[in-house]
Amino acid sequence: MNEVKQERLQSRLGPEIKEFREGCLTLQLATVDINGKPNVSYAPFALLDDGYYVLISQIAKHARNLLENPQVSLMMIEDETTAKTLYARKRLTFEADVSVVERNSDRWLLAVAALRDRFGEIIDGLSGLEDFVLFRLAPTQGLFVKGFGKAFQVSGDDLVDFVHLEQGHRRIKDGSEIETPTDKL
């Protein structure tokens, strides 16, 4: 993609991605245990300059999975009640590297403060429990989907690019096809 098109795409979608993310309070987390068994869960998050921060109890399966296998796929997704169609809900997904933030380090204090700003006093109670671990999820590569045929690659630092699809949706050939533009999804 040429530089001018890239800049236009970035200036149009960058703010939209930021607004979408700011409207989400939780991340859906896809984790895998040491034996390869998947688990899906969620966690409230705060976003800092170097990643997403979640505070999770080690009692929870997804926290244990993050400790055993420090890779995660995360997703923020449009609410079902506001989606135009459930088959093409707006969503932002990322693959991310996981690290544990050392308790009471400068990064810990900054992230806990950001979580407190978003979620209130409950963070003071949770961060004071020894089984709660603060994880940093550093996004590597992602995808922002706005609907059918509207998918954009997103880097860990929110740079946007088109996804080049080799093949789009095609109707099943059963003899009843109508070849007009209104037939497209």
XYZ file of C-alpha atoms in Angstrom:
185
model
C 0.000 0.000 0.000
C 1.402 3.380 -0.845
C 2.301 5.801 1.917
C -0.543 8.277 1.241
C -3.212 5.549 1.374
C -1.614 4.165 4.528
C -1.727 7.595 6.217
C -5.381 8.079 5.229
C -6.305 4.657 6.539
C -4.443 5.289 9.792
C -6.041 8.707 10.332
C -9.513 7.267 9.697
C -9.283 3.987 11.607
C -6.832 4.892 14.381
C -9.342 7.087 16.248
C -12.132 4.556 15.635
C -10.063 1.757 17.156
C -9.162 3.954 20.124
C -12.815 4.902 20.716
C -13.926 1.273 20.405
C -11.280 0.090 22.874
C -12.083 2.855 25.358
C -15.721 1.746 25.295
C -14.740 -1.747 26.461
C -14.112 -2.536 30.103
C -13.153 -6.189 29.788
C -11.032 -8.427 27.582
C -12.017 -11.924 26.545
C -8.956 -14.120 27.080
C -8.177 -17.364 25.262
C -5.528 -19.246 27.201
C -4.039 -22.728 26.974
C -2.815 -24.916 29.810
C 0.421 -26.876 29.874
C -1.337 -29.878 28.257
C -2.773 -27.804 25.411
C -6.328 -27.615 26.775
C -7.948 -24.288 25.880
C -9.885 -22.051 28.231
C -11.863 -18.887 27.535
C -12.477 -16.310 30.211
C -12.456 -12.560 30.692
C -10.879 -9.897 32.864
C -11.303 -6.153 33.408
C -8.313 -4.272 32.004
C -6.403 -1.012 31.954
C -4.335 0.048 28.972
C -0.938 1.656 29.469
C 1.690 2.587 26.894
C 3.246 -0.891 26.906
C 0.201 -3.144 26.993
C -3.009 -4.258 28.620
C -2.957 -4.943 32.367
C -5.205 -7.442 34.126
C -5.326 -8.398 37.811
C -6.354 -12.049 38.206
C -6.385 -14.548 41.065
C -4.150 -17.600 40.681
C -7.156 -19.585 41.843
C -8.691 -18.913 38.407
C -7.810 -21.343 35.618
C -6.941 -18.604 33.139
C -4.392 -17.095 35.544
C -2.725 -20.471 36.026
C -2.702 -20.928 32.260
C -1.028 -17.537 31.752
C 1.651 -18.523 34.278
C 2.251 -21.903 32.593
C 1.992 -20.726 28.980
C 2.698 -16.988 28.592
C 0.809 -16.548 25.317
C -2.757 -15.303 25.007
C -5.278 -14.272 22.436
C -7.438 -11.402 23.589
C -10.598 -9.864 22.207
C -12.825 -6.867 22.729
C -16.181 -7.258 21.007
C -19.208 -5.117 20.294
C -22.212 -5.698 22.538
C -24.797 -8.049 21.029
C -27.618 -5.587 21.649
C -26.001 -2.849 19.556
C -24.650 -4.992 16.706
C -26.196 -4.614 13.243
C -25.718 -8.339 12.721
C -24.487 -10.988 15.116
C -22.445 -12.609 12.346
C -20.251 -9.539 11.902
C -19.909 -7.878 15.287
C -17.220 -5.215 15.504
C -14.198 -6.623 17.320
C -10.554 -6.046 18.064
C -8.379 -9.105 18.622
C -4.703 -9.467 19.419
C -2.129 -12.122 20.018
C -0.100 -11.052 23.021
C 2.956 -11.971 25.046
C 2.349 -12.315 28.776
C 4.563 -11.237 31.644
C 4.019 -11.020 35.381
C 4.486 -7.584 36.913
C 6.482 -7.641 40.126
C 4.379 -6.647 43.119
C 5.043 -3.097 44.371
C 7.373 -2.262 41.459
C 6.934 1.098 39.720
C 5.022 -0.626 36.890
C 2.796 -2.427 39.437
C 1.917 0.858 41.160
C 1.189 2.581 37.839
C -0.988 -0.256 36.516
C -2.892 -0.714 39.787
C -3.588 3.034 39.821
C -4.911 2.827 36.247
C -7.134 -0.123 37.200
C -8.376 1.787 40.275
C -9.206 4.800 38.080
C -11.338 2.559 35.865
C -12.933 0.241 38.431
C -12.816 1.949 41.800
C -11.992 0.803 45.306
C -12.387 -2.914 44.571
C -8.883 -2.772 43.087
C -7.417 -1.795 46.477
C -8.916 -4.919 48.002
C -7.956 -7.284 45.183
C -4.396 -5.991 44.806
C -3.876 -6.561 48.530
C -4.619 -10.286 48.222
C -1.539 -12.449 47.747
C -3.190 -14.794 45.224
C -3.845 -11.907 42.788
C -1.253 -11.520 40.044
C -0.858 -8.505 37.790
C -0.244 -9.554 34.192
C 0.963 -7.383 31.332
C -0.389 -8.490 27.957
C 1.847 -6.969 25.270
C 0.008 -7.132 21.921
C 2.014 -8.320 18.936
C -0.370 -8.550 16.000
C -4.082 -8.079 15.733
C -7.184 -7.624 13.668
C -9.896 -4.958 13.739
C -13.113 -6.195 12.141
C -15.814 -3.650 11.342
C -18.154 -6.039 9.524
C -18.309 -8.300 6.477
C -15.302 -7.657 4.234
C -14.016 -4.912 6.537
C -11.025 -6.425 8.297
C -7.822 -4.549 9.014
C -4.529 -5.785 10.399
C -3.429 -3.919 13.499
C 0.066 -3.964 14.929
C 0.804 -3.966 18.636
C 1.174 -0.181 18.514
C -2.142 0.317 16.645
C -0.722 0.824 13.148
C -3.408 -0.240 10.680
C -3.135 -2.025 7.340
C -5.563 -3.773 5.003
C -6.027 -7.519 5.267
C -5.544 -8.971 1.842
C -8.086 -11.749 1.480
C -7.335 -14.339 -1.167
C -10.979 -15.280 -1.459
C -14.189 -13.648 -0.264
C -17.607 -15.081 0.518
C -19.201 -17.012 -2.364
C -22.720 -18.322 -2.770
C -23.385 -22.051 -3.126
C -24.098 -22.878 -6.766
C -27.528 -24.497 -6.779
C -29.028 -23.050 -9.968
C -31.072 -20.378 -8.225
C -28.367 -17.714 -8.164
C -29.287 -14.172 -9.016
C -26.283 -12.267 -10.283
C -27.020 -8.770 -8.966
C -25.042 -6.638 -6.524
C -27.842 -6.887 -3.961
C -27.095 -10.601 -3.593
C -23.760 -9.902 -1.970
C -23.415 -10.072 1.796
